[in-house]
Coordinates of C-alpha atoms in Angstrom, one line a residue:
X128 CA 85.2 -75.7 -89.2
X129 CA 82.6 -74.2 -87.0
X130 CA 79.0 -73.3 -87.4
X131 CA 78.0 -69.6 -87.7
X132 CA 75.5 -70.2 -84.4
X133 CA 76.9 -69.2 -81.1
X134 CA 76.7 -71.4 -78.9
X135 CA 76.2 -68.8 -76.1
X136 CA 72.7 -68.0 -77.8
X137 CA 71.6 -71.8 -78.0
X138 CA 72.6 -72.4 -73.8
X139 CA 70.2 -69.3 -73.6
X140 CA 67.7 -70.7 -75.9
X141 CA 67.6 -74.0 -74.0
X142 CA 67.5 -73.0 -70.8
X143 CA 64.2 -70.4 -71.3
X144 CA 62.6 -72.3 -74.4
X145 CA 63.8 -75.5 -74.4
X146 CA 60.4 -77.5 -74.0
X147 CA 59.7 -75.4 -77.4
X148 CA 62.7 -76.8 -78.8
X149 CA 63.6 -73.1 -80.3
X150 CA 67.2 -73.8 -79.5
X151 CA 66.9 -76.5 -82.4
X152 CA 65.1 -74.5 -84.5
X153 CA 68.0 -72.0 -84.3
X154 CA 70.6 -74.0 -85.8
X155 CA 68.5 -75.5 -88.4
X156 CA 67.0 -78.6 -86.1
X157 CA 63.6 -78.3 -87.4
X158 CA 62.3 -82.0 -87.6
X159 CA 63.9 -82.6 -83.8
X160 CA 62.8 -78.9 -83.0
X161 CA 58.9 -80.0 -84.2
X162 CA 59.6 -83.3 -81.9
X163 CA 60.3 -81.3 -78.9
X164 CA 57.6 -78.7 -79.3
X165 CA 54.9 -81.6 -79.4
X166 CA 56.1 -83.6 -77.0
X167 CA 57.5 -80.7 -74.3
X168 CA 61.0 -81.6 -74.6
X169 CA 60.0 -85.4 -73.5
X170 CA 58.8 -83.8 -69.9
X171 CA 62.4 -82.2 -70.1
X172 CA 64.6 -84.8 -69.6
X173 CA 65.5 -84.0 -73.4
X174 CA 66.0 -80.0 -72.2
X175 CA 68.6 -81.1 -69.6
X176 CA 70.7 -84.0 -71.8
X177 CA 70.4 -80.8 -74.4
X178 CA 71.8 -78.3 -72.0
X179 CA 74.6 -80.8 -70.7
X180 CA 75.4 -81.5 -74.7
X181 CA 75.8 -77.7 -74.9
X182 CA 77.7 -77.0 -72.2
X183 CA 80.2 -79.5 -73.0
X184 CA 80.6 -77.9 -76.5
X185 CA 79.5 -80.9 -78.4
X186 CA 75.9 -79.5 -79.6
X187 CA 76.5 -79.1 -83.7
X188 CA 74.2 -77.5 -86.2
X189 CA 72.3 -79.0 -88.9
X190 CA 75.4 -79.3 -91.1
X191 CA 77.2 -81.4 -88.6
X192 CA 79.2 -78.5 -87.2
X193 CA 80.2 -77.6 -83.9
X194 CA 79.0 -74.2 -82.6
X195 CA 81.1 -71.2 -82.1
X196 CA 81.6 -70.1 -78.4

């Protein structure tokens, strides 16, 4: 089964507001999402290992699912 977040929109998401953590926000992240607003993404090294995870279609949502494409 896949999750009803695209993961087109969370690539986007991380890539402009990833130090926010908004792209965890979006699929339901929120503890993580709050860990990565206060701490900038951990200097971005989170954002990128994020954006890899993305890109290689293995980001899921807070339900364990993977995102649609």
């Amino acid at each position: 089964m896949y999750s009803r977040k695209s993961n087109l929109v969370s690539l986007l998401l991380c890539i402009f507001f990833g130090y926010l953590g908004i792209h965890r926000f979006y699929v339901g992240k929120v503890g993580t999402g709050l860990l990565m607003l206060f701490t900038a993404g951990l200097g971005g090294v989170w954002v990128i290992v994020d954006i890899i995870i993305i890109i290689l279609g293995k980001f899921r949502d807070k339900e364990g699912y993977e995102l649609k494409f």
